[in-house]
PDB file of C-alpha atoms in Angstrom:
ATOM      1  CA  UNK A   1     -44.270 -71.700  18.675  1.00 62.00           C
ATOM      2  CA  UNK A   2     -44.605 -71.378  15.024  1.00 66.00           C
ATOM      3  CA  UNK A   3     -45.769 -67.886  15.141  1.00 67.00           C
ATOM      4  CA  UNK A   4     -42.829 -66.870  17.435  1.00 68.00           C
ATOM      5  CA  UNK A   5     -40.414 -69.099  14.812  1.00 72.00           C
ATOM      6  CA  UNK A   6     -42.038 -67.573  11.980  1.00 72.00           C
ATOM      7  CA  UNK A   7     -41.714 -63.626  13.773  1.00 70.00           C
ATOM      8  CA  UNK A   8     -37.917 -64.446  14.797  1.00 72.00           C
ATOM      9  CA  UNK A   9     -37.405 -65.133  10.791  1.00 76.00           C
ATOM     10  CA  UNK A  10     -38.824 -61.904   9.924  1.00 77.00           C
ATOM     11  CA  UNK A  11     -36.927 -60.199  12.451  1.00 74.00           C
ATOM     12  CA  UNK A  12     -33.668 -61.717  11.448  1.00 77.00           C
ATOM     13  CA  UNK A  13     -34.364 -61.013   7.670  1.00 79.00           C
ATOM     14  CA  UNK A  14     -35.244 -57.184   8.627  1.00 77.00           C
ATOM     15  CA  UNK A  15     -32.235 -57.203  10.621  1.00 80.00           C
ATOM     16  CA  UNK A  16     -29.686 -58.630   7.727  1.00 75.00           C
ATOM     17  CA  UNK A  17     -31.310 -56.290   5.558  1.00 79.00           C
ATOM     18  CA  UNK A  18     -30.865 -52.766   7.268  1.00 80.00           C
ATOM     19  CA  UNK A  19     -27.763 -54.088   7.819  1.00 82.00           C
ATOM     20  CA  UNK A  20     -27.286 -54.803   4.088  1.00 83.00           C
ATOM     21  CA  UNK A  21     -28.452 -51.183   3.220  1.00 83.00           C
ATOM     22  CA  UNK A  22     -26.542 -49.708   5.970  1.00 80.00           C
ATOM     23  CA  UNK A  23     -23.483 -50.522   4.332  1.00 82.00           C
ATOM     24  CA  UNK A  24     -24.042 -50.040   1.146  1.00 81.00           C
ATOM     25  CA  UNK A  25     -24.823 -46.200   2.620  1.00 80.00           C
ATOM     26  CA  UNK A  26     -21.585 -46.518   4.680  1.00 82.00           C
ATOM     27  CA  UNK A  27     -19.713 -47.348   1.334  1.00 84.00           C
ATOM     28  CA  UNK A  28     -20.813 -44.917  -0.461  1.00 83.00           C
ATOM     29  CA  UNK A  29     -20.448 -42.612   2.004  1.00 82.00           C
ATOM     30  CA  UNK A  30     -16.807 -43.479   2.116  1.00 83.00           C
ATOM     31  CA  UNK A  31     -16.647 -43.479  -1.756  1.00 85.00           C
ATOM     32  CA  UNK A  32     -17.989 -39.542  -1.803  1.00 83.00           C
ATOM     33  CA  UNK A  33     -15.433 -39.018   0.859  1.00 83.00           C
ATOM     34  CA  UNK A  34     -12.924 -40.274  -1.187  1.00 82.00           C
ATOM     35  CA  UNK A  35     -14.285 -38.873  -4.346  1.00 82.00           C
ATOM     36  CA  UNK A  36     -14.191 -35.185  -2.726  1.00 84.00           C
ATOM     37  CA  UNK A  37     -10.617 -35.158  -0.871  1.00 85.00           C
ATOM     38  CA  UNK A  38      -9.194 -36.320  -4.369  1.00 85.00           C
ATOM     39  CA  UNK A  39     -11.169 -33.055  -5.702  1.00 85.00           C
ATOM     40  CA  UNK A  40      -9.474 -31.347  -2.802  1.00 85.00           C
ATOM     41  CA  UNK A  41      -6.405 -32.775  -3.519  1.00 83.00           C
ATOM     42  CA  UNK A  42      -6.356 -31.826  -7.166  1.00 83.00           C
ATOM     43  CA  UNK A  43      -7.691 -28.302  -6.669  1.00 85.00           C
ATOM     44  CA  UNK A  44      -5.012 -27.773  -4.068  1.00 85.00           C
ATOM     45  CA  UNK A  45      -2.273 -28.858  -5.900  1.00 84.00           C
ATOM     46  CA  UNK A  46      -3.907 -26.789  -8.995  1.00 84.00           C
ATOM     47  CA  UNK A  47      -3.854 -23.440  -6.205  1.00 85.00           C
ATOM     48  CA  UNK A  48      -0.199 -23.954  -5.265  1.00 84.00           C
ATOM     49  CA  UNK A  49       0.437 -23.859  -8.798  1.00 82.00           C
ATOM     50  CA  UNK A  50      -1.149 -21.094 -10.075  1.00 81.00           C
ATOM     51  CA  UNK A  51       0.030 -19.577  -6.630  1.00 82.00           C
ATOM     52  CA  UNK A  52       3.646 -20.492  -8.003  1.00 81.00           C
ATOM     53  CA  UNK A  53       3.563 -19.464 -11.418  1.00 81.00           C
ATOM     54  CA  UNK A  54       1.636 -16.040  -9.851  1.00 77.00           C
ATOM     55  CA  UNK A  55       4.828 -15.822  -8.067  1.00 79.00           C
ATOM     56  CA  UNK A  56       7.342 -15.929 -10.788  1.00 76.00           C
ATOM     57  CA  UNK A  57       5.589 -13.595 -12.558  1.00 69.00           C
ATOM     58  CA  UNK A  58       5.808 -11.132  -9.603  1.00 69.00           C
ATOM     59  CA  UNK A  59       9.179 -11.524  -9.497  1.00 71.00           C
ATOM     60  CA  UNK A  60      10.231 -11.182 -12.862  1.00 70.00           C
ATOM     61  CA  UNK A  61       7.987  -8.046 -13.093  1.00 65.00           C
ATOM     62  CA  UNK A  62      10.101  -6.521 -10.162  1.00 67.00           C
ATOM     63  CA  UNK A  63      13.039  -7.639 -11.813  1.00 69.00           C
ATOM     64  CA  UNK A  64      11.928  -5.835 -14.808  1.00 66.00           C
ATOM     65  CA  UNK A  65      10.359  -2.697 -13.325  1.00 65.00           C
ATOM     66  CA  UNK A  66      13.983  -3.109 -11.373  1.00 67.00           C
ATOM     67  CA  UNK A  67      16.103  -3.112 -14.860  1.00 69.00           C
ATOM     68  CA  UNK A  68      14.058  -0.653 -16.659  1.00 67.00           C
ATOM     69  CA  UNK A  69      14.464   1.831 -14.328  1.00 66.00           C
ATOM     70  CA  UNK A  70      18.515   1.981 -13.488  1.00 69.00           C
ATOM     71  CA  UNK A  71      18.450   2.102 -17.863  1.00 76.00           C
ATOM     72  CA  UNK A  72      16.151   5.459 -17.514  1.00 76.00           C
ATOM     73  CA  UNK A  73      17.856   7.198 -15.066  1.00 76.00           C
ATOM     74  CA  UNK A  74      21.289   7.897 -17.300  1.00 81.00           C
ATOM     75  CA  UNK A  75      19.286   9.155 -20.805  1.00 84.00           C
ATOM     76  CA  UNK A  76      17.198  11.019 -18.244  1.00 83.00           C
ATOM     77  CA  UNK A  77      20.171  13.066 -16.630  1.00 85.00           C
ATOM     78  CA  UNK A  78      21.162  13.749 -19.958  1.00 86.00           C
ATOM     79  CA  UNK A  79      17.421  15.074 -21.354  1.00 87.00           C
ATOM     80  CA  UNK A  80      17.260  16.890 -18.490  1.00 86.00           C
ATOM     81  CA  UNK A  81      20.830  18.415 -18.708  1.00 87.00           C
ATOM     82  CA  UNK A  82      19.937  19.514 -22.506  1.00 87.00           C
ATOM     83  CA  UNK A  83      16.503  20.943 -21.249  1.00 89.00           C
ATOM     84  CA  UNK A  84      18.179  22.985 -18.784  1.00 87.00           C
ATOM     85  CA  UNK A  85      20.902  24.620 -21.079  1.00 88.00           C
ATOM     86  CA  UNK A  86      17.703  25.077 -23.981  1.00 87.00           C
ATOM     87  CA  UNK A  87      15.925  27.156 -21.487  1.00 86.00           C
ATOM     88  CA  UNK A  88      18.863  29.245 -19.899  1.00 86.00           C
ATOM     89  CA  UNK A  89      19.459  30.309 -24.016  1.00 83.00           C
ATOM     90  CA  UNK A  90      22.821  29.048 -23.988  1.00 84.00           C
ATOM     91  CA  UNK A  91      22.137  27.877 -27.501  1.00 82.00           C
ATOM     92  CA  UNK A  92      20.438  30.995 -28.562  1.00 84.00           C
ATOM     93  CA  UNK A  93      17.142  32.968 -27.568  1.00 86.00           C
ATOM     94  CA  UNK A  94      14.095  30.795 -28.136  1.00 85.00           C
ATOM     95  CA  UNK A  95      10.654  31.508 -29.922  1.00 86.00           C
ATOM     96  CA  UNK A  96       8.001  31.840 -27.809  1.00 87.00           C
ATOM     97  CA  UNK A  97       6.616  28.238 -29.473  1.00 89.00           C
ATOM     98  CA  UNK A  98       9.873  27.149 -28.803  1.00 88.00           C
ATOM     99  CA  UNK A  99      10.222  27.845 -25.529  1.00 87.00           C
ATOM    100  CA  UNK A 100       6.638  26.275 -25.012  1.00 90.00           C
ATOM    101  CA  UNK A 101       7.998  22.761 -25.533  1.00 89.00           C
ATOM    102  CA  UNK A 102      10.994  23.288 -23.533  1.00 86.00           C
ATOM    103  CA  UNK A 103       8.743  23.857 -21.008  1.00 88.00           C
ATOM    104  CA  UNK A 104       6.611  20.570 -21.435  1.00 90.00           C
ATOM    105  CA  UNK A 105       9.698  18.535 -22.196  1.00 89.00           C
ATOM    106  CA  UNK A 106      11.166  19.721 -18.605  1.00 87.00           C
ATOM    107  CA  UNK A 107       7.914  18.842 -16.708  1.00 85.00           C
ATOM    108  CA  UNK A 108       7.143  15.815 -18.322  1.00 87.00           C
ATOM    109  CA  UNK A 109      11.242  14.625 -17.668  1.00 86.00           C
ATOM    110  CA  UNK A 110      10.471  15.992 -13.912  1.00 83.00           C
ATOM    111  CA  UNK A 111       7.683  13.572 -14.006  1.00 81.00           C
ATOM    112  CA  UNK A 112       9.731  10.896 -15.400  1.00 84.00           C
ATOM    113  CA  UNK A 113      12.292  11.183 -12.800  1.00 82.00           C
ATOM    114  CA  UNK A 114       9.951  11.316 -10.235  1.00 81.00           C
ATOM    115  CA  UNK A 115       8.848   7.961 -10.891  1.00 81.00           C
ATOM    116  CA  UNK A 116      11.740   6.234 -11.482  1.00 82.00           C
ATOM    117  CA  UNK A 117      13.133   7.728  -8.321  1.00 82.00           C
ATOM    118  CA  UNK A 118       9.779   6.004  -6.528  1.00 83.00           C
ATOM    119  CA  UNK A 119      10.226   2.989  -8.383  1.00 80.00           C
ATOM    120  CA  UNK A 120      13.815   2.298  -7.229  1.00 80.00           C
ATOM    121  CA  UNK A 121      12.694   3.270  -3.544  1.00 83.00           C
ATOM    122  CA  UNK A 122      10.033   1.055  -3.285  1.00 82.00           C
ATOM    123  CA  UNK A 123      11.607  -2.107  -5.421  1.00 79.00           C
ATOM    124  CA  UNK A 124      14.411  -1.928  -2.790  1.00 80.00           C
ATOM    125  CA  UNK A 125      11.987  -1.501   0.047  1.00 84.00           C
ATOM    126  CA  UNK A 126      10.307  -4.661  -0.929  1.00 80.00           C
ATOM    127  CA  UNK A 127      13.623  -6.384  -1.708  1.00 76.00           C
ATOM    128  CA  UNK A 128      14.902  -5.355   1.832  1.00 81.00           C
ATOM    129  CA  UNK A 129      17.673  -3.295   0.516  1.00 79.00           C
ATOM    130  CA  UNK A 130      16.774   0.008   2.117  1.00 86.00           C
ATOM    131  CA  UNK A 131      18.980   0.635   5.115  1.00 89.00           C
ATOM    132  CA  UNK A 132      17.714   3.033   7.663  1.00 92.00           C
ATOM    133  CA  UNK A 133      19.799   5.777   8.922  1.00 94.00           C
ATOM    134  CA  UNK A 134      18.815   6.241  12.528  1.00 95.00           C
ATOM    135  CA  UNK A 135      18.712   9.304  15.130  1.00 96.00           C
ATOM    136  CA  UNK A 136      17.223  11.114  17.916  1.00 96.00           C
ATOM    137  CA  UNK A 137      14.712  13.596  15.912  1.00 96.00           C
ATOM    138  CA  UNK A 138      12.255  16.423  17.281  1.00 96.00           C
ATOM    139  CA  UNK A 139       8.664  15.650  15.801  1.00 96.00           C
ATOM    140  CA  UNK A 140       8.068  19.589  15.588  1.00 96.00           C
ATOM    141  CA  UNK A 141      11.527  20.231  13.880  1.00 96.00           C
ATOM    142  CA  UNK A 142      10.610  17.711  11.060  1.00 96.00           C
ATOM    143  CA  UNK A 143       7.137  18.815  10.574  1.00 96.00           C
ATOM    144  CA  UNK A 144       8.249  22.527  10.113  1.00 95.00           C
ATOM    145  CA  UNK A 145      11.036  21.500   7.562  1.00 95.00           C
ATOM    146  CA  UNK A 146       8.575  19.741   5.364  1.00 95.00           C
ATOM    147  CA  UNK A 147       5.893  22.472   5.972  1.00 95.00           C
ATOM    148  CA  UNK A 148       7.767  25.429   4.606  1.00 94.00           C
ATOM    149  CA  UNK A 149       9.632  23.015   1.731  1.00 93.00           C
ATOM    150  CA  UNK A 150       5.669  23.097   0.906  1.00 94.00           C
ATOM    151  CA  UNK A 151       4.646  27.019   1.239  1.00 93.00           C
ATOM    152  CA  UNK A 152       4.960  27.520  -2.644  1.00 93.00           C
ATOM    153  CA  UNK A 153       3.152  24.441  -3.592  1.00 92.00           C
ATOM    154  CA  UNK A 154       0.303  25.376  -0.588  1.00 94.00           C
ATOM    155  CA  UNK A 155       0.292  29.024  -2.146  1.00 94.00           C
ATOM    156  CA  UNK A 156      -0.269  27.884  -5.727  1.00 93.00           C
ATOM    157  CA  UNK A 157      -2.953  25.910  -4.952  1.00 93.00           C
ATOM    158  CA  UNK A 158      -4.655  28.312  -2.428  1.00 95.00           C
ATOM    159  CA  UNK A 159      -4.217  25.773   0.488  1.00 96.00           C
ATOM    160  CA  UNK A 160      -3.392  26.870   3.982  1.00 95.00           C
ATOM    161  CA  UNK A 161      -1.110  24.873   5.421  1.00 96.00           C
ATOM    162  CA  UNK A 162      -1.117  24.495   9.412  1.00 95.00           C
ATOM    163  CA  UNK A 163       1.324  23.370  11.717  1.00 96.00           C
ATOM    164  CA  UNK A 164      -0.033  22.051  15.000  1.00 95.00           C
ATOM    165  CA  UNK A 165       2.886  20.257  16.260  1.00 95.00           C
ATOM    166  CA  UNK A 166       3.720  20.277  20.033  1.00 92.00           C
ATOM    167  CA  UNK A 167       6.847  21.459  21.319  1.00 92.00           C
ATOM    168  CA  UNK A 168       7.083  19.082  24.197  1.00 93.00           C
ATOM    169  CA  UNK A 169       6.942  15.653  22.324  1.00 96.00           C
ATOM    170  CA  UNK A 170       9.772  13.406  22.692  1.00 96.00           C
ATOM    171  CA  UNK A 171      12.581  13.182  20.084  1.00 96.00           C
ATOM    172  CA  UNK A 172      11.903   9.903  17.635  1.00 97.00           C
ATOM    173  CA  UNK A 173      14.116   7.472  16.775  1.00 97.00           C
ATOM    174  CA  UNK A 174      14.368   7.680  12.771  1.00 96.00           C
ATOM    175  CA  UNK A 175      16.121   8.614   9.506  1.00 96.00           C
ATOM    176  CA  UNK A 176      14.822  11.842   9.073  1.00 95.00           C
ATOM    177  CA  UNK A 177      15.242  12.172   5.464  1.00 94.00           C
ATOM    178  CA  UNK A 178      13.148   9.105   5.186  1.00 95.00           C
ATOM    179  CA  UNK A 179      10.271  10.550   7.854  1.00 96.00           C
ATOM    180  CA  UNK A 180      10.513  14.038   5.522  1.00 95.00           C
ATOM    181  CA  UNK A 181       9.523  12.339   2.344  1.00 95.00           C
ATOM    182  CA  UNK A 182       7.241  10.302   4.079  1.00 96.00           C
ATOM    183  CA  UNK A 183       5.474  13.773   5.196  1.00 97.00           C
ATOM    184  CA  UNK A 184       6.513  14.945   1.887  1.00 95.00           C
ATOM    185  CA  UNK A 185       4.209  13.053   0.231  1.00 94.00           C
ATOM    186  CA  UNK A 186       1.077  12.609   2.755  1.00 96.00           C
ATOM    187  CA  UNK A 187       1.155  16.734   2.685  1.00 96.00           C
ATOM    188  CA  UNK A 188       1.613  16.937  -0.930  1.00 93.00           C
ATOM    189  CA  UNK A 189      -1.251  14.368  -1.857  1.00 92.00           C
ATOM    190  CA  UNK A 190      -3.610  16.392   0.807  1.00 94.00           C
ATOM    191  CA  UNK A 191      -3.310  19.601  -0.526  1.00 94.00           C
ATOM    192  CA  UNK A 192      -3.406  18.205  -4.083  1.00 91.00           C
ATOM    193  CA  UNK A 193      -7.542  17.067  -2.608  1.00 91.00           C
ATOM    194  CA  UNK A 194      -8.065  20.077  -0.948  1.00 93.00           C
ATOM    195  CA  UNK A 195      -9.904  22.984  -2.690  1.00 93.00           C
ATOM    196  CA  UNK A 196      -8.429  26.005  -2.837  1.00 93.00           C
ATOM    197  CA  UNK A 197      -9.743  28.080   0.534  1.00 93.00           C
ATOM    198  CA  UNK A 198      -9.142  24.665   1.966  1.00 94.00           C
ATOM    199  CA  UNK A 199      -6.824  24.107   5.472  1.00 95.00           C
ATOM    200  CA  UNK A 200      -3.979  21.090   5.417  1.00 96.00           C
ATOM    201  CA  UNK A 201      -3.296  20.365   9.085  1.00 96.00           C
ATOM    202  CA  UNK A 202       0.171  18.333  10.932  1.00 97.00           C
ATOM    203  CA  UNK A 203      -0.914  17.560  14.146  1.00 97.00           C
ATOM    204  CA  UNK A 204       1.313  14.862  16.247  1.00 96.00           C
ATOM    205  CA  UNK A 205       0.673  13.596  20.229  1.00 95.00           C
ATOM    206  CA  UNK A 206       2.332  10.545  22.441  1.00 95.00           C
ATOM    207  CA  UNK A 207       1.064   7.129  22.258  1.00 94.00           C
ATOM    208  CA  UNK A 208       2.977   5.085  24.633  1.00 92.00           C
ATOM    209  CA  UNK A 209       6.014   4.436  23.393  1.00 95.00           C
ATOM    210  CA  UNK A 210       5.219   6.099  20.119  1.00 96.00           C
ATOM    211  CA  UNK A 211       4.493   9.436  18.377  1.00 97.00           C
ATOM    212  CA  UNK A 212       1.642   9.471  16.568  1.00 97.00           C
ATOM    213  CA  UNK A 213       1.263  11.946  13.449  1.00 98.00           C
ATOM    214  CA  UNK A 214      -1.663  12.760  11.597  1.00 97.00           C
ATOM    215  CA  UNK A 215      -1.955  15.058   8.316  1.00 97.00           C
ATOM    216  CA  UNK A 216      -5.688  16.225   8.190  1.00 96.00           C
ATOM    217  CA  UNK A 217      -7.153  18.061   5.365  1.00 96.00           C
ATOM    218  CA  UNK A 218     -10.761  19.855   4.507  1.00 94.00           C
ATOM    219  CA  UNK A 219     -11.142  18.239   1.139  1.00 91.00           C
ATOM    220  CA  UNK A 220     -14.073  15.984  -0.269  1.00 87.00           C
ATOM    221  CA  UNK A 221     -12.576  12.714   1.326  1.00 90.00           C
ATOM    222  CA  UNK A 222     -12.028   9.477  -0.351  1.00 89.00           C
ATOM    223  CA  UNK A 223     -14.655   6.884  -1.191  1.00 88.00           C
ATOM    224  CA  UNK A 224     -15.500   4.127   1.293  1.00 86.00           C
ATOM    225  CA  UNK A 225     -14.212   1.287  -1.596  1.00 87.00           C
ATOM    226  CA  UNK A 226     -11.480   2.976  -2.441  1.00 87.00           C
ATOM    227  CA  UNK A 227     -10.324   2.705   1.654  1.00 87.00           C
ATOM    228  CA  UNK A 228      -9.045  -0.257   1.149  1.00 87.00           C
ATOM    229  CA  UNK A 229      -6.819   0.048  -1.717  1.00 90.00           C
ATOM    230  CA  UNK A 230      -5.563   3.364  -0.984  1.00 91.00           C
ATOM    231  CA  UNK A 231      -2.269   2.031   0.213  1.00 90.00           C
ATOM    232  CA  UNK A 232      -1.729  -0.467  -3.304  1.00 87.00           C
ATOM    233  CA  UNK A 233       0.979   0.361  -5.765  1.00 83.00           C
ATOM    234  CA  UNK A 234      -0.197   2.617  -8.453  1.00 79.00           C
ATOM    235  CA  UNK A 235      -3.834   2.855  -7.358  1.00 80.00           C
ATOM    236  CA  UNK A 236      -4.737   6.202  -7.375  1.00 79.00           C
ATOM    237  CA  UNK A 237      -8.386   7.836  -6.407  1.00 76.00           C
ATOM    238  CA  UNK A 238     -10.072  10.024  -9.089  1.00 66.00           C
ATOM    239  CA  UNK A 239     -11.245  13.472  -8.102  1.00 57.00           C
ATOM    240  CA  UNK A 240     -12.816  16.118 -10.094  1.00 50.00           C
ATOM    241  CA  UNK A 241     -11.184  18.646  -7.475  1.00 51.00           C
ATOM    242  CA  UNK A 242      -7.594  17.021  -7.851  1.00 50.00           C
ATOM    243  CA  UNK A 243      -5.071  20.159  -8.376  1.00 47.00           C
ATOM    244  CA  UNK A 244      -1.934  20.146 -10.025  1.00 48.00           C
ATOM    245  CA  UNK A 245      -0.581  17.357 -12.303  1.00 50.00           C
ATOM    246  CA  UNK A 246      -1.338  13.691 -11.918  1.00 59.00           C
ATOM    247  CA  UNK A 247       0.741  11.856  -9.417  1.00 62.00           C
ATOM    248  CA  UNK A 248       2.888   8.277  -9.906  1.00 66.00           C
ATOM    249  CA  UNK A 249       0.195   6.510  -7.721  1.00 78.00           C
ATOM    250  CA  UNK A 250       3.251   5.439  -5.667  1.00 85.00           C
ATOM    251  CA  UNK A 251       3.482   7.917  -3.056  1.00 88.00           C
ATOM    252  CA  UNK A 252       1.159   6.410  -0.543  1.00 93.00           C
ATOM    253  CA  UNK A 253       2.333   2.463  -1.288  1.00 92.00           C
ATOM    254  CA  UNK A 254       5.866   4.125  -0.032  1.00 93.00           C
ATOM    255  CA  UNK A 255       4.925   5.648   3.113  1.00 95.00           C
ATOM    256  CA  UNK A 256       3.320   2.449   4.198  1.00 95.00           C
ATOM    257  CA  UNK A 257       6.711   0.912   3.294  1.00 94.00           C
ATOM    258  CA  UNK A 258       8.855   3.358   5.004  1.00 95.00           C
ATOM    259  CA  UNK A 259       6.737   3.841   8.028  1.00 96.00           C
ATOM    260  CA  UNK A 260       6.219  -0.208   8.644  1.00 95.00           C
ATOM    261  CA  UNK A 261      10.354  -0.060   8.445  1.00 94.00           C
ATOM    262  CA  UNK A 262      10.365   2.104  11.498  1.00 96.00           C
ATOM    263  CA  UNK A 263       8.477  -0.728  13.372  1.00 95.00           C
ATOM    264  CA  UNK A 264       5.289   2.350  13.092  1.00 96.00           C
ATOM    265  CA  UNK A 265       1.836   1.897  11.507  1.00 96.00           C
ATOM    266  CA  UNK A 266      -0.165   3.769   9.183  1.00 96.00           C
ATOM    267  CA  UNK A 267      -3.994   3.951   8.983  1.00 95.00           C
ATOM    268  CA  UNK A 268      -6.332   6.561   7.115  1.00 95.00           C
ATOM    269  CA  UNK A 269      -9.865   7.603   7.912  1.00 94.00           C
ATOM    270  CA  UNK A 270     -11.904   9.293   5.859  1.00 92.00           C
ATOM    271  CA  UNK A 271     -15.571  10.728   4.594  1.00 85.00           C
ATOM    272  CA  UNK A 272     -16.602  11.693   1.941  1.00 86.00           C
ATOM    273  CA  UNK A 273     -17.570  15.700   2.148  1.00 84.00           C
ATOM    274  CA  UNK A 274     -15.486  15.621   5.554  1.00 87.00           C
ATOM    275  CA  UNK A 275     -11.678  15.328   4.114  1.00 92.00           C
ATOM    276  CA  UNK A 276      -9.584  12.406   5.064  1.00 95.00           C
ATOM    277  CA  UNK A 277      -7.126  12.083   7.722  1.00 96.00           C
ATOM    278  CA  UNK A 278      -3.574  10.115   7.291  1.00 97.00           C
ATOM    279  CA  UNK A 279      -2.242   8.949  10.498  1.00 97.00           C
ATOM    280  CA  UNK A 280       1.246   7.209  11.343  1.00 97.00           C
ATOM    281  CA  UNK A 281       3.605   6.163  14.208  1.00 97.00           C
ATOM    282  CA  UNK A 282       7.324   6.319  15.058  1.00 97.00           C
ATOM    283  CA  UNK A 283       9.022   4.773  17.874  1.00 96.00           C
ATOM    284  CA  UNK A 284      10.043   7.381  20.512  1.00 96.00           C
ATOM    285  CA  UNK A 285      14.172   7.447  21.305  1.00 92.00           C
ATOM    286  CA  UNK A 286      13.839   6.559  25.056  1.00 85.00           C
ATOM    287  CA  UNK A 287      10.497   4.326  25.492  1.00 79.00           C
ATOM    288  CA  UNK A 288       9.119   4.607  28.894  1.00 72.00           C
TER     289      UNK A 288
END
């Protein structure tokens, strides 16, 4: 009996301590649980801040980007209005040195304008201030406007430009002056990759209730990181067979803009050595 008293005693004093231990695990369990969701807590409320402040900043850049460029666009009428009358010799013949600079001050105003135009476009795209002006369109009539807007630019550069178009797609539902620049620019920034010999193809086909266009070109493609970005404001891909002077790295940033307000998509696919393809929808007028 003494043995069995004495073993019960052990057992009980095993028994209180495990239980002793297992909550002094148990509390500081609950202590490192605490200790970490405060953590959490802090670094959240540290994110949300630094998310907020990231914010402002945003917005006060597109407020300035906003200002700045309504201020350029008046002393840039007027630069450009001087240029012009330098260059017809209104104010005289000019030296050949002369006329030289004319020439650079015109471009580099064209460029000017060009960006400030893009600016305002996409800073009231974001801002959902860019009001869409609807209508039944023909997918082949668009593509052959933009095409031959582009025969000069395609001849310069030695690029053949291809129009593979169907006749018997359905008309799309769009603003067509929008759909042209978006074109516009897709076209222009392929042939500007191509190499001179080089093909720049607008191909377009139905895809339910959409029509799908693609601009495909032969040129040396764009790099597998640079995929991903290719659609970010003022990101631009460097290429030692880029013709013709250097864009506003805005061009593609607006098509995704202007397509996505259509209700469309836009995608890109691409390898390097095997050109790139741009591809992007538009609602059809009378969905099946």
């Amino acid at each position: 009996m003494d043995d069995l008293r004495l073993e019960n005693q052990q057992l009980r004093s095993e028994r209180d301590l495990l239980r002793r231990r297992l909550s002094e695990v148990e509390e500081s369990f609950l202590r490192a649980v605490h200790d970490s969701q405060q953590e959490m807590l802090a670094m959240n409320e540290a994110l949300t801040a630094a998310n907020a402040q990231l914010q402002a900043l945003d917005q006060m850049k597109d407020a300035f980007l906003s200002m700045v460029t309504h201020e350029l666009r008046t002393p840039l009428t007027v630069i450009s209005g001087i240029t012009e009358m330098l260059e017809t010799g209104i104010y005289g013949e000019l030296a050949p040195a002369q006329a030289e600079h004319v020439r650079q001050i015109a471009a580099q105003t064209s460029r000017l304008r060009e960006l400030v135009n893009d600016l305002l476009d996409l800073s009231k795209m974001e801002a959902g201030l860019m009001r869409l002006r609807r209508e039944p369109l023909d997918p082949r009539a668009l593509a052959e406007a933009v095409l031959e807007s582009l025969l000069t630019v395609g001849a310069q550069a030695g690029v053949i430009l291809r129009n593979q178009v169907r006749h018997d797609l359905p008309e799309v539902f769009c603003d067509g002056q929008r759909v042209e620049q978006v074109l516009t620019n897709l076209i222009a920034n392929a042939i500007k990759f191509t190499p001179a010999g080089g093909q720049v193809t607008l191909t377009a086909e139905r895809l339910d209730d959409f029509v799908r266009f693609c601009v495909a070109d032969t040129g040396q493609g764009i790099p597998a990181e640079a995929l991903s970005r290719i659609f970010d404001k003022f990101f631009q891909v460097q290429s030692s067979t880029e013709t013709g002077r250097k864009g506003t790295g805005l061009g593609l940033a607006i098509v995704k803009h202007l397509v996505e307000l259509h209700g469309g998509e836009v995608s890109v696919a691409s390898q390097p050595g095997h050109g790139s393809q741009f591809f992007f929808t538009l609602p059809v007028t009378h969905p099946r």
